[in-house]
DNA sequence: CGACGGGTTGATTTTATTCAAAGGTTGTGG
DNA sequence: CCACAACCTTTGAATAAAATCAACCCGTCG
């Protein structure tokens, strides 16, 4: 498990691990105070569904710890992941009554939820929140567009390499800032969930991971722990611009 | 050509065809006044590039008339469209120095541009602009996620049918509100641009359009004018939920 | 133990791509 | 006015990539 089974909800915003990255990042003390009055924590076990697409959704919120997925499903069961929610990511859309996507906790997860109505009021009255939400939404849109390139134009091998390099990069920024050298991280998703992320079948995911391993691009310790001896090599396999997709 | 060769720039915001849908939609008279001082119009002929990915971008703006595309290109030339910009759509990202994508005018086009620095100031000081931009960005994110499902999980035939139904629906809302019955519209894109939109090759696009025609799902007058005898049939071919993907 | 939820690997089939040729339009210059 | 070039489109045949169908492995958990 990536997270403690006893997900301890922070006592108050001062202790909050996502205080400076979430939608509240720019809030002053008095604004946090107001948010505090409309917030509550919810915990979800790994595998639990947070909400189904189409259901009434009377809250929005932030992932505090753990990982969740946003997925869309067609009538015949084909599913596509459209979001991978990490700590500090925002869930829900102000101004919308119902959930547009299925939200599922992949690991044990804690969310900091805000009642929707009051939160909408705060957006209108608290520029710091609206600005931060705009910034986060623009970031998500950029990520979605990168993802579209992956889905539309990359080969199965490039898709896997891209996904792994995203995970590796995230891990590097969260921990130490070493790039270019060796790095390792844990796969948070099953083969099936990776397939839903990448628009592939789980068999193809498994085969391409095996192929990358055989070619020495990655090493596996167990099914989930990945070691990347040469990150530049992985980036190369991902087919990304050599500049590492530097934006802004 | 879809548009006049002499794209007449509106004299002032009162005449503007996108006044109530663009980023300025919620602005009061005094706010429009301020925007007016930092705005200027630019016209582009069909085929002209507005900006290349990576270039310095000292403006943001709205499409006033015409159509543009947002595309990403890999080193080896594979390209994926990541945005189709219609009148009122916003171009550029506040807070970013360089363009993240290629922007190309598909038809003759007029943009209402704002100098970036002053516009960023206005976002900070004018909640009406920030709020509208947030709303538009959230809409784009939803569209991007719908597009991800298309790219990742739909067959070539479903992709074409989905694209046609998007165009048909857009045309219906712009003109008359009849759904379910017959409707017709013009294809704004070449087969190649459609292929870039859908993550296909142009040959596959051509074949699938021919197949839909042969099966009576659509009728063609010339290469560009499409007639849809039964919109529900088209929706069915698109593999979308029967409720027509109603959001919000 | 036995069932179950992942995961891997192989054989076959399907789908879309690639390579190739040719038909239509449009616009330009002789 | 015609010829030709450039671009867009269609269609066919061969190929490649990923999906599908199927078997089996390996831990974990009741």
Coordinates of C-alpha atoms (C1' of nucleotides) in Angstrom, one line a residue:
Chain A
X1 CA 0.0 0.0 0.0
X2 CA 1.1 3.5 -0.8
X3 CA -0.7 5.0 2.1
X4 CA -1.4 4.4 5.7
X5 CA -4.6 2.4 6.3
X6 CA -5.4 4.8 9.0
X7 CA -5.5 7.9 6.9
X8 CA -5.3 10.6 9.5
X9 CA -7.2 13.7 8.5
X10 CA -5.3 16.9 9.3
X11 CA -6.5 18.7 12.4
X12 CA -6.5 22.0 10.6
X13 CA -5.1 23.7 7.5
X14 CA -1.8 24.5 9.2
X15 CA -0.9 20.8 9.2
X16 CA -2.3 20.1 5.8
X17 CA 0.2 18.4 3.4
X18 CA -1.3 20.1 0.4
X19 CA -1.7 23.5 2.0
X20 CA 0.5 25.3 -0.6
X21 CA -0.5 23.4 -3.7
X22 CA -4.2 22.9 -3.5
X23 CA -7.0 25.3 -4.5
X24 CA -6.5 27.1 -1.2
X25 CA -2.8 27.7 -1.8
X26 CA -3.1 31.5 -2.1
X27 CA -5.6 32.0 0.7
X28 CA -4.9 34.3 3.6
X29 CA -5.6 33.3 7.2
X30 CA -9.1 34.9 7.2
X31 CA -9.9 33.1 3.9
X32 CA -8.8 29.8 5.3
X33 CA -11.0 30.5 8.2
X34 CA -14.0 30.8 6.0
X35 CA -13.1 27.7 4.0
X36 CA -12.7 25.8 7.2
X37 CA -16.3 26.4 8.0
X38 CA -17.5 24.7 4.9
X39 CA -15.1 21.9 4.7
X40 CA -15.1 18.3 5.9
X41 CA -12.9 15.3 5.4
X42 CA -13.9 12.0 3.7
X43 CA -11.8 8.8 3.6
X44 CA -12.1 6.1 0.9
X45 CA -10.6 2.7 0.9
X46 CA -8.7 1.5 -2.2
X47 CA -11.2 0.4 -4.8
X48 CA -14.1 2.4 -3.5
X49 CA -16.1 4.6 -5.9
X50 CA -16.2 8.2 -4.8
X51 CA -19.0 9.1 -7.2
X52 CA -20.6 7.7 -10.3
X53 CA -21.0 9.8 -13.5
X54 CA -24.5 11.3 -13.5
X55 CA -24.9 11.2 -9.8
X56 CA -25.9 14.3 -7.9
X57 CA -22.7 15.9 -6.6
X58 CA -23.2 18.4 -3.7
X59 CA -19.5 18.9 -3.0
X60 CA -16.2 19.7 -4.6
X61 CA -12.8 19.1 -3.0
X62 CA -9.2 18.3 -3.0
X63 CA -7.3 15.0 -2.8
X64 CA -5.3 15.2 0.4
X65 CA -3.5 11.8 0.3
X66 CA -3.8 8.9 -2.0
X67 CA -4.7 8.5 -5.7
X68 CA -8.0 8.5 -7.6
X69 CA -9.0 8.1 -11.2
X70 CA -11.5 9.9 -13.4
X71 CA -13.0 7.6 -16.0
X72 CA -15.5 7.6 -18.8
X73 CA -17.3 4.5 -19.8
X74 CA -19.2 3.7 -23.0
X75 CA -22.4 1.6 -23.0
X76 CA -20.5 -1.5 -24.1
X77 CA -18.0 -1.2 -21.3
X78 CA -15.0 0.4 -23.1
X79 CA -13.5 2.7 -20.6
X80 CA -11.0 5.6 -20.9
X81 CA -9.3 7.2 -18.0
X82 CA -9.5 11.0 -18.4
X83 CA -7.8 12.1 -15.2
X84 CA -5.3 10.7 -12.6
X85 CA -5.9 12.6 -9.4
X86 CA -2.9 13.1 -7.1
X87 CA -2.7 14.9 -3.8
X88 CA -3.7 18.5 -4.2
X89 CA -5.7 17.9 -7.3
X90 CA -9.2 19.3 -7.5
X91 CA -12.4 17.2 -7.9
X92 CA -15.7 18.5 -9.2
X93 CA -16.8 21.5 -11.1
X94 CA -18.3 24.6 -9.6
X95 CA -21.6 25.3 -11.2
X96 CA -22.4 21.8 -12.2
X97 CA -25.1 19.7 -10.5
X98 CA -24.0 16.2 -11.4
X99 CA -20.7 14.3 -11.7
X100 CA -19.5 14.1 -15.3
X101 CA -17.1 11.2 -14.7
X102 CA -16.7 8.2 -12.5
X103 CA -14.3 9.0 -9.6
X104 CA -12.6 5.9 -8.1
X105 CA -10.1 5.7 -5.3
X106 CA -7.2 3.7 -6.5
X107 CA -5.4 3.7 -3.2
X108 CA -6.7 4.5 0.2
X109 CA -7.5 8.2 0.0
X110 CA -8.5 11.2 2.0
X111 CA -10.4 14.1 0.5
X112 CA -11.0 17.6 1.8
X113 CA -14.5 18.4 0.6
X114 CA -16.3 21.7 0.4
X115 CA -20.1 22.0 0.3
X116 CA -20.8 23.1 -3.3
X117 CA -23.1 26.0 -2.7
X118 CA -21.0 27.8 -0.2
X119 CA -17.8 27.1 -2.2
X120 CA -19.4 28.7 -5.2
X121 CA -20.1 31.8 -3.2
X122 CA -16.5 31.9 -2.0
X123 CA -15.3 31.7 -5.6
X124 CA -17.4 34.7 -6.5
X125 CA -16.1 36.6 -3.4
X126 CA -12.6 35.4 -3.0
X127 CA -10.4 36.2 -6.0
X128 CA -7.5 34.2 -4.4
X129 CA -9.5 31.0 -4.8
X130 CA -10.8 31.8 -8.3
X131 CA -7.3 32.6 -9.5
X132 CA -5.8 29.5 -8.1
X133 CA -8.6 27.4 -9.5
X134 CA -8.1 29.0 -12.9
X135 CA -4.4 28.3 -12.8
X136 CA -5.0 24.6 -11.8
X137 CA -7.6 24.2 -14.5
X138 CA -5.2 25.6 -17.1
X139 CA -2.5 23.1 -16.0
X140 CA -5.0 20.3 -16.3
X141 CA -5.9 21.4 -19.8
X142 CA -2.3 21.4 -20.8
X143 CA -2.0 17.9 -19.3
X144 CA -5.1 16.8 -21.2
X145 CA -3.6 18.0 -24.4
X146 CA -0.4 16.2 -23.9
X147 CA -2.4 13.2 -23.2
X148 CA -4.4 13.7 -26.4
X149 CA -1.1 13.5 -28.4
X150 CA -0.3 10.3 -26.6
X151 CA -3.6 8.7 -27.3
X152 CA -3.9 9.9 -30.9
X153 CA -0.4 9.5 -32.2
X154 CA 1.9 7.4 -30.1
X155 CA 2.7 3.7 -30.5
X156 CA 2.0 1.3 -27.6
X157 CA 5.7 1.3 -26.6
X158 CA 5.8 5.1 -26.7
X159 CA 2.7 5.3 -24.6
X160 CA 4.1 3.1 -21.9
X161 CA 7.4 4.9 -21.9
X162 CA 5.6 8.3 -21.7
X163 CA 3.5 7.1 -18.8
X164 CA 6.6 5.8 -17.0
X165 CA 8.5 9.0 -17.6
X166 CA 5.5 11.0 -16.2
X167 CA 5.6 8.9 -13.0
X168 CA 9.4 9.1 -12.8
X169 CA 9.4 12.9 -13.2
X170 CA 6.7 13.3 -10.6
X171 CA 8.6 11.2 -8.2
X172 CA 11.8 13.1 -8.8
X173 CA 10.1 16.5 -8.1
X174 CA 8.4 15.1 -5.0
X175 CA 11.6 13.7 -3.6
X176 CA 15.0 14.8 -4.8
X177 CA 15.7 16.9 -7.8
X178 CA 18.1 14.5 -9.7
X179 CA 17.3 14.3 -13.4
X180 CA 19.1 12.4 -16.1
X181 CA 20.5 9.8 -13.8
X182 CA 18.9 6.6 -12.3
X183 CA 15.6 6.8 -10.5
X184 CA 13.0 4.4 -9.3
X185 CA 9.3 4.6 -8.3
X186 CA 6.2 2.5 -7.7
X187 CA 3.5 1.9 -10.2
X188 CA 0.3 3.1 -8.6
X189 CA -2.0 1.4 -11.1
X190 CA -2.8 -2.2 -12.2
X191 CA -2.1 -3.2 -15.8
X192 CA -5.8 -2.8 -16.5
X193 CA -5.9 0.8 -15.1
X194 CA -2.7 1.6 -17.1
X195 CA -4.5 0.3 -20.2
X196 CA -7.5 2.5 -19.5
X197 CA -5.1 5.5 -19.1
X198 CA -3.3 4.8 -22.3
X199 CA -6.1 3.6 -24.6
X200 CA -4.6 0.1 -24.8
X201 CA -5.6 -3.4 -23.7
X202 CA -4.0 -4.8 -20.5
X203 CA -2.3 -7.5 -22.6
X204 CA -0.5 -4.9 -24.7
X205 CA 0.5 -3.0 -21.6
X206 CA 2.0 -6.2 -20.1
X207 CA 3.8 -7.0 -23.4
X208 CA 5.3 -3.6 -23.8
X209 CA 6.5 -3.4 -20.2
X210 CA 8.2 -6.8 -20.7
X211 CA 9.7 -5.5 -23.9
X212 CA 11.1 -2.3 -22.3
X213 CA 12.5 -4.5 -19.5
X214 CA 14.1 -6.9 -22.0
X215 CA 15.7 -3.9 -23.8
X216 CA 17.1 -2.6 -20.6
X217 CA 15.1 0.6 -20.6
X218 CA 13.6 -0.3 -17.2
X219 CA 14.2 -2.9 -14.5
X220 CA 11.4 -4.4 -12.4
X221 CA 11.6 -5.5 -8.8
X222 CA 8.3 -7.4 -8.3
X223 CA 5.4 -6.3 -10.4
X224 CA 5.2 -2.7 -9.2
X225 CA 8.6 -1.3 -8.4
X226 CA 10.3 0.2 -11.4
X227 CA 13.9 1.2 -11.7
X228 CA 15.0 3.5 -14.5
X229 CA 18.8 3.3 -15.1
X230 CA 18.9 6.1 -17.7
X231 CA 16.1 8.6 -17.7
X232 CA 17.1 10.2 -21.0
X233 CA 16.9 6.8 -22.6
X234 CA 13.3 6.5 -21.3
X235 CA 12.4 10.0 -22.6
X236 CA 13.8 9.0 -25.9
X237 CA 11.6 5.9 -26.1
X238 CA 8.6 8.1 -25.2
X239 CA 9.1 10.1 -28.4
X240 CA 8.8 13.4 -26.6
X241 CA 10.7 16.5 -27.6
X242 CA 14.2 16.2 -26.2
X243 CA 13.7 19.3 -24.1
X244 CA 11.5 17.3 -21.8
X245 CA 8.3 19.0 -22.7
X246 CA 9.2 22.2 -20.8
X247 CA 6.2 24.5 -20.7
X248 CA 5.9 28.1 -19.5
Chain B
X1 CA -14.3 30.3 -48.6
X2 CA -16.3 30.4 -45.5
X3 CA -15.6 34.0 -44.7
X4 CA -15.4 37.3 -46.5
X5 CA -11.9 38.1 -47.8
X6 CA -12.4 41.5 -46.3
X7 CA -12.8 40.5 -42.7
X8 CA -14.3 43.6 -41.2
X9 CA -13.0 44.2 -37.7
X10 CA -15.9 45.4 -35.5
X11 CA -15.7 49.2 -34.8
X12 CA -16.3 48.7 -31.1
X13 CA -17.4 46.1 -28.6
X14 CA -21.1 46.9 -29.1
X15 CA -21.0 45.6 -32.7
X16 CA -18.9 42.5 -31.7
X17 CA -20.4 39.2 -32.8
X18 CA -18.9 37.4 -29.9
X19 CA -19.6 40.1 -27.3
X20 CA -21.8 37.8 -25.1
X21 CA -19.8 34.6 -25.5
X22 CA -16.1 35.5 -25.3
X23 CA -13.9 36.1 -22.3
X24 CA -15.4 39.6 -22.0
X25 CA -19.0 38.3 -21.9
X26 CA -19.6 39.3 -18.3
X27 CA -17.9 42.7 -18.4
X28 CA -19.7 45.9 -17.6
X29 CA -19.3 49.0 -19.7
X30 CA -16.4 50.4 -17.6
X31 CA -14.6 47.1 -17.8
X32 CA -15.1 46.9 -21.6
X33 CA -13.7 50.4 -21.7
X34 CA -10.5 49.3 -20.1
X35 CA -10.2 46.2 -22.3
X36 CA -10.7 48.4 -25.3
X37 CA -7.5 50.3 -24.4
X38 CA -5.4 47.2 -24.6
X39 CA -7.0 45.5 -27.5
X40 CA -6.2 45.4 -31.2
X41 CA -7.5 43.3 -34.1
X42 CA -5.5 41.0 -36.3
X43 CA -6.6 39.3 -39.5
X44 CA -5.2 36.1 -40.9
X45 CA -5.7 34.5 -44.3
X46 CA -6.7 30.8 -44.5
X47 CA -3.6 28.7 -44.1
X48 CA -1.5 31.4 -42.2
X49 CA 0.2 30.4 -39.0
X50 CA -0.8 32.6 -36.1
X51 CA 2.1 31.4 -33.9
X52 CA 4.5 28.5 -33.7
X53 CA 4.9 26.4 -30.5
X54 CA 7.8 27.8 -28.6
X55 CA 7.6 31.3 -30.0
X56 CA 7.4 34.3 -27.7
X57 CA 3.8 35.2 -27.3
X58 CA 3.1 38.7 -26.1
X59 CA -0.7 38.6 -26.5
X60 CA -3.8 36.5 -25.7
X61 CA -7.1 37.0 -27.5
X62 CA -10.4 35.7 -28.8
X63 CA -11.3 34.3 -32.2
X64 CA -13.9 36.8 -33.6
X65 CA -14.6 35.2 -37.0
X66 CA -13.2 32.2 -38.7
X67 CA -11.7 29.0 -37.5
X68 CA -8.2 28.0 -36.2
X69 CA -6.5 24.9 -35.0
X70 CA -4.2 24.1 -32.1
X71 CA -1.8 21.4 -32.9
X72 CA 1.1 19.5 -31.4
X73 CA 3.8 18.0 -33.6
X74 CA 6.4 15.3 -32.8
X75 CA 9.9 15.5 -34.1
X76 CA 9.2 12.9 -36.8
X77 CA 6.2 14.9 -38.1
X78 CA 3.3 13.1 -36.5
X79 CA 0.8 15.7 -35.5
X80 CA -2.2 15.8 -33.3
X81 CA -4.8 18.5 -33.2
X82 CA -5.5 19.4 -29.6
X83 CA -8.0 22.3 -30.1
X84 CA -10.4 23.5 -32.7
X85 CA -10.9 27.2 -32.2
X86 CA -14.3 28.7 -33.2
X87 CA -15.6 32.3 -32.8
X88 CA -15.5 33.3 -29.1
X89 CA -12.8 30.8 -28.2
X90 CA -9.8 32.0 -26.3
X91 CA -6.2 31.8 -27.4
X92 CA -3.2 31.8 -25.2
X93 CA -2.5 31.4 -21.6
X94 CA -2.1 34.2 -19.1
X95 CA 1.1 33.8 -17.2
X96 CA 2.9 31.9 -19.9
X97 CA 5.7 33.5 -22.0
X98 CA 5.7 31.2 -25.0
X99 CA 3.1 29.5 -27.1
X100 CA 2.6 25.8 -26.1
X101 CA 1.1 24.8 -29.5
X102 CA 1.0 25.8 -33.1
X103 CA -2.0 27.9 -33.9
X104 CA -3.0 27.9 -37.6
X105 CA -5.9 29.8 -39.3
X106 CA -7.9 27.2 -41.2
X107 CA -10.2 29.8 -42.7
X108 CA -9.8 33.5 -43.0
X109 CA -9.9 34.7 -39.4
X110 CA -10.0 37.8 -37.3
X111 CA -8.7 37.8 -33.7
X112 CA -9.3 40.3 -31.0
X113 CA -6.0 40.5 -29.2
X114 CA -5.0 41.8 -25.8
X115 CA -1.5 42.7 -24.8
X116 CA -0.5 40.0 -22.4
X117 CA 0.9 42.1 -19.5
X118 CA -2.1 44.5 -19.2
X119 CA -4.5 41.6 -19.7
X120 CA -2.9 39.7 -16.8
X121 CA -3.3 42.8 -14.6
X122 CA -7.0 43.0 -15.6
X123 CA -7.5 39.3 -14.7
X124 CA -6.1 40.1 -11.2
X125 CA -8.3 43.2 -10.8
X126 CA -11.5 42.3 -12.7
X127 CA -13.2 39.2 -11.3
X128 CA -15.7 39.2 -14.2
X129 CA -12.9 38.4 -16.6
X130 CA -11.3 35.8 -14.3
X131 CA -14.6 34.1 -13.7
X132 CA -15.6 33.9 -17.3
X133 CA -12.1 32.6 -18.2
X134 CA -12.4 30.0 -15.6
X135 CA -15.8 28.9 -16.9
X136 CA -14.5 28.7 -20.5
X137 CA -11.4 26.8 -19.4
X138 CA -13.6 24.3 -17.6
X139 CA -15.7 23.8 -20.7
X140 CA -12.5 23.3 -22.7
X141 CA -11.3 20.7 -20.2
X142 CA -14.6 18.8 -20.6
X143 CA -14.3 18.9 -24.3
X144 CA -10.7 17.7 -24.1
X145 CA -11.8 14.8 -21.9
X146 CA -14.6 13.8 -24.4
X147 CA -11.9 14.0 -27.1
X148 CA -9.7 11.7 -25.0
X149 CA -12.4 9.0 -25.0
X150 CA -12.7 9.4 -28.7
X151 CA -8.9 9.1 -29.3
X152 CA -8.4 6.3 -26.9
X153 CA -11.3 4.0 -27.3
X154 CA -13.4 4.7 -30.4
X155 CA -13.1 2.9 -33.8
X156 CA -12.4 4.9 -36.9
X157 CA -16.0 4.8 -38.0
X158 CA -17.1 6.0 -34.5
X159 CA -14.5 8.8 -34.6
X160 CA -15.8 10.1 -37.9
X161 CA -19.4 9.8 -36.7
X162 CA -18.6 11.6 -33.5
X163 CA -16.8 14.4 -35.3
X164 CA -19.7 14.9 -37.7
X165 CA -22.2 14.9 -34.8
X166 CA -20.2 17.5 -33.0
X167 CA -20.3 19.7 -36.1
X168 CA -24.0 19.0 -36.7
X169 CA -24.8 19.9 -33.1
X170 CA -22.8 23.1 -33.2
X171 CA -24.5 24.1 -36.4
X172 CA -27.9 23.3 -35.0
X173 CA -27.4 25.5 -31.9
X174 CA -26.0 28.3 -34.0
X175 CA -28.9 28.3 -36.4
X176 CA -32.2 26.6 -35.6
X177 CA -32.9 24.4 -32.6
X178 CA -34.2 21.3 -34.4
X179 CA -32.7 18.0 -33.2
X180 CA -33.5 14.5 -34.2
X181 CA -34.5 15.4 -37.7
X182 CA -32.5 16.2 -40.8
X183 CA -29.6 18.7 -40.8
X184 CA -26.8 19.8 -43.0
X185 CA -23.5 21.6 -42.6
X186 CA -20.2 22.3 -44.1
X187 CA -17.0 20.5 -43.3
X188 CA -14.5 23.2 -42.2
X189 CA -11.5 20.9 -42.4
X190 CA -9.6 19.0 -45.1
X191 CA -9.4 15.2 -44.8
X192 CA -5.9 15.6 -43.4
X193 CA -6.9 18.1 -40.7
X194 CA -9.8 15.7 -39.8
X195 CA -7.2 13.0 -39.5
X196 CA -5.1 15.1 -37.2
X197 CA -8.2 15.8 -35.1
X198 CA -9.2 12.2 -34.9
X199 CA -5.8 10.4 -34.6
X200 CA -6.2 8.7 -37.9
X201 CA -4.6 8.8 -41.4
X202 CA -6.3 10.8 -44.1
X203 CA -6.9 7.7 -46.1
X204 CA -8.8 6.1 -43.2
X205 CA -10.9 9.3 -42.9
X206 CA -11.7 9.2 -46.5
X207 CA -12.7 5.5 -46.4
X208 CA -14.9 5.9 -43.4
X209 CA -16.7 8.9 -44.8
X210 CA -17.3 6.9 -47.9
X211 CA -18.6 4.0 -45.8
X212 CA -21.0 6.2 -43.9
X213 CA -22.2 7.6 -47.2
X214 CA -22.7 4.1 -48.7
X215 CA -24.6 3.1 -45.6
X216 CA -26.9 6.1 -45.9
X217 CA -25.9 7.7 -42.6
X218 CA -24.8 10.8 -44.4
X219 CA -25.1 12.3 -47.9
X220 CA -22.5 14.4 -49.5
X221 CA -23.0 17.3 -51.9
X222 CA -19.5 18.0 -53.2
X223 CA -16.6 17.1 -50.9
X224 CA -17.5 19.5 -48.1
X225 CA -21.3 19.8 -47.7
X226 CA -22.8 17.1 -45.5
X227 CA -26.4 16.2 -45.1
X228 CA -27.6 14.1 -42.2
X229 CA -31.0 12.6 -42.9
X230 CA -31.3 11.1 -39.4
X231 CA -29.3 12.7 -36.6
X232 CA -30.2 9.9 -34.1
X233 CA -28.7 7.4 -36.5
X234 CA -25.5 9.4 -36.6
X235 CA -25.4 9.6 -32.8
X236 CA -25.8 5.9 -32.7
X237 CA -22.9 5.3 -35.0
X238 CA -20.8 7.7 -32.8
X239 CA -21.2 5.2 -29.9
X240 CA -22.1 8.0 -27.5
X241 CA -24.5 7.6 -24.7
X242 CA -28.0 7.9 -26.1
X243 CA -28.7 10.9 -23.9
X244 CA -26.4 12.9 -26.2
X245 CA -23.7 13.4 -23.7
X246 CA -25.6 16.0 -21.7
X247 CA -23.4 17.8 -19.3
X248 CA -24.2 20.3 -16.6
Chain C
dC1 C1' -6.7 -26.3 0.0
dG2 C1' -9.0 -23.7 -3.6
dA3 C1' -10.7 -19.6 -5.5
dC4 C1' -9.6 -15.1 -7.0
dG5 C1' -7.4 -11.1 -8.6
dG6 C1' -3.6 -9.7 -10.9
dG7 C1' -0.1 -10.7 -14.4
dT8 C1' 2.4 -12.9 -18.4
dT9 C1' 2.8 -15.1 -22.8
dG10 C1' 1.4 -17.3 -27.2
dA11 C1' -1.5 -17.8 -31.5
dT12 C1' -4.7 -15.7 -34.3
dT13 C1' -7.6 -12.1 -36.1
dT14 C1' -9.0 -7.5 -36.8
dT15 C1' -8.1 -2.9 -37.7
dA16 C1' -6.0 0.8 -39.4
dT17 C1' -1.6 2.2 -41.7
dT18 C1' 1.4 2.3 -45.4
dC19 C1' 2.5 2.4 -50.1
dA20 C1' 0.7 3.3 -54.6
dA21 C1' -2.0 5.0 -58.3
dA22 C1' -5.3 7.8 -60.2
dG23 C1' -9.4 11.3 -60.4
dG24 C1' -11.0 16.1 -59.5
dT25 C1' -10.6 21.2 -58.6
dT26 C1' -8.7 25.4 -58.6
dG27 C1' -5.9 28.9 -59.9
dT28 C1' -2.0 30.8 -62.7
dG29 C1' 0.6 31.9 -66.5
dG30 C1' 1.4 31.3 -71.4
Chain D
dC1 C1' -8.8 30.1 -73.4
dC2 C1' -6.1 26.3 -72.4
dA3 C1' -2.5 23.7 -70.1
dC4 C1' -0.4 22.6 -66.2
dA5 C1' 0.8 22.4 -61.5
dA6 C1' -0.6 22.0 -56.9
dC7 C1' -3.6 20.3 -53.8
dC8 C1' -7.2 17.5 -52.1
dT9 C1' -9.5 13.3 -52.4
dT10 C1' -10.6 8.5 -53.4
dT11 C1' -9.6 3.7 -53.9
dG12 C1' -6.9 -0.7 -54.0
dA13 C1' -3.4 -4.0 -52.3
dA14 C1' 0.0 -5.2 -49.0
dT15 C1' 1.6 -4.7 -44.4
dA16 C1' 2.1 -3.8 -39.5
dA17 C1' 0.2 -3.0 -35.1
dA18 C1' -2.6 -3.9 -31.5
dA19 C1' -6.8 -6.5 -30.1
dT20 C1' -8.8 -10.7 -29.1
dC21 C1' -9.0 -15.3 -27.5
dA22 C1' -6.9 -18.5 -24.7
dA23 C1' -3.9 -20.8 -21.4
dC24 C1' -1.3 -20.5 -17.5
dC25 C1' 1.5 -18.5 -13.4
dC26 C1' 1.8 -16.6 -8.9
dG27 C1' 0.5 -14.7 -4.4
dT28 C1' -3.0 -13.8 -1.1
dC29 C1' -6.8 -14.7 1.5
dG30 C1' -10.8 -17.1 3.2

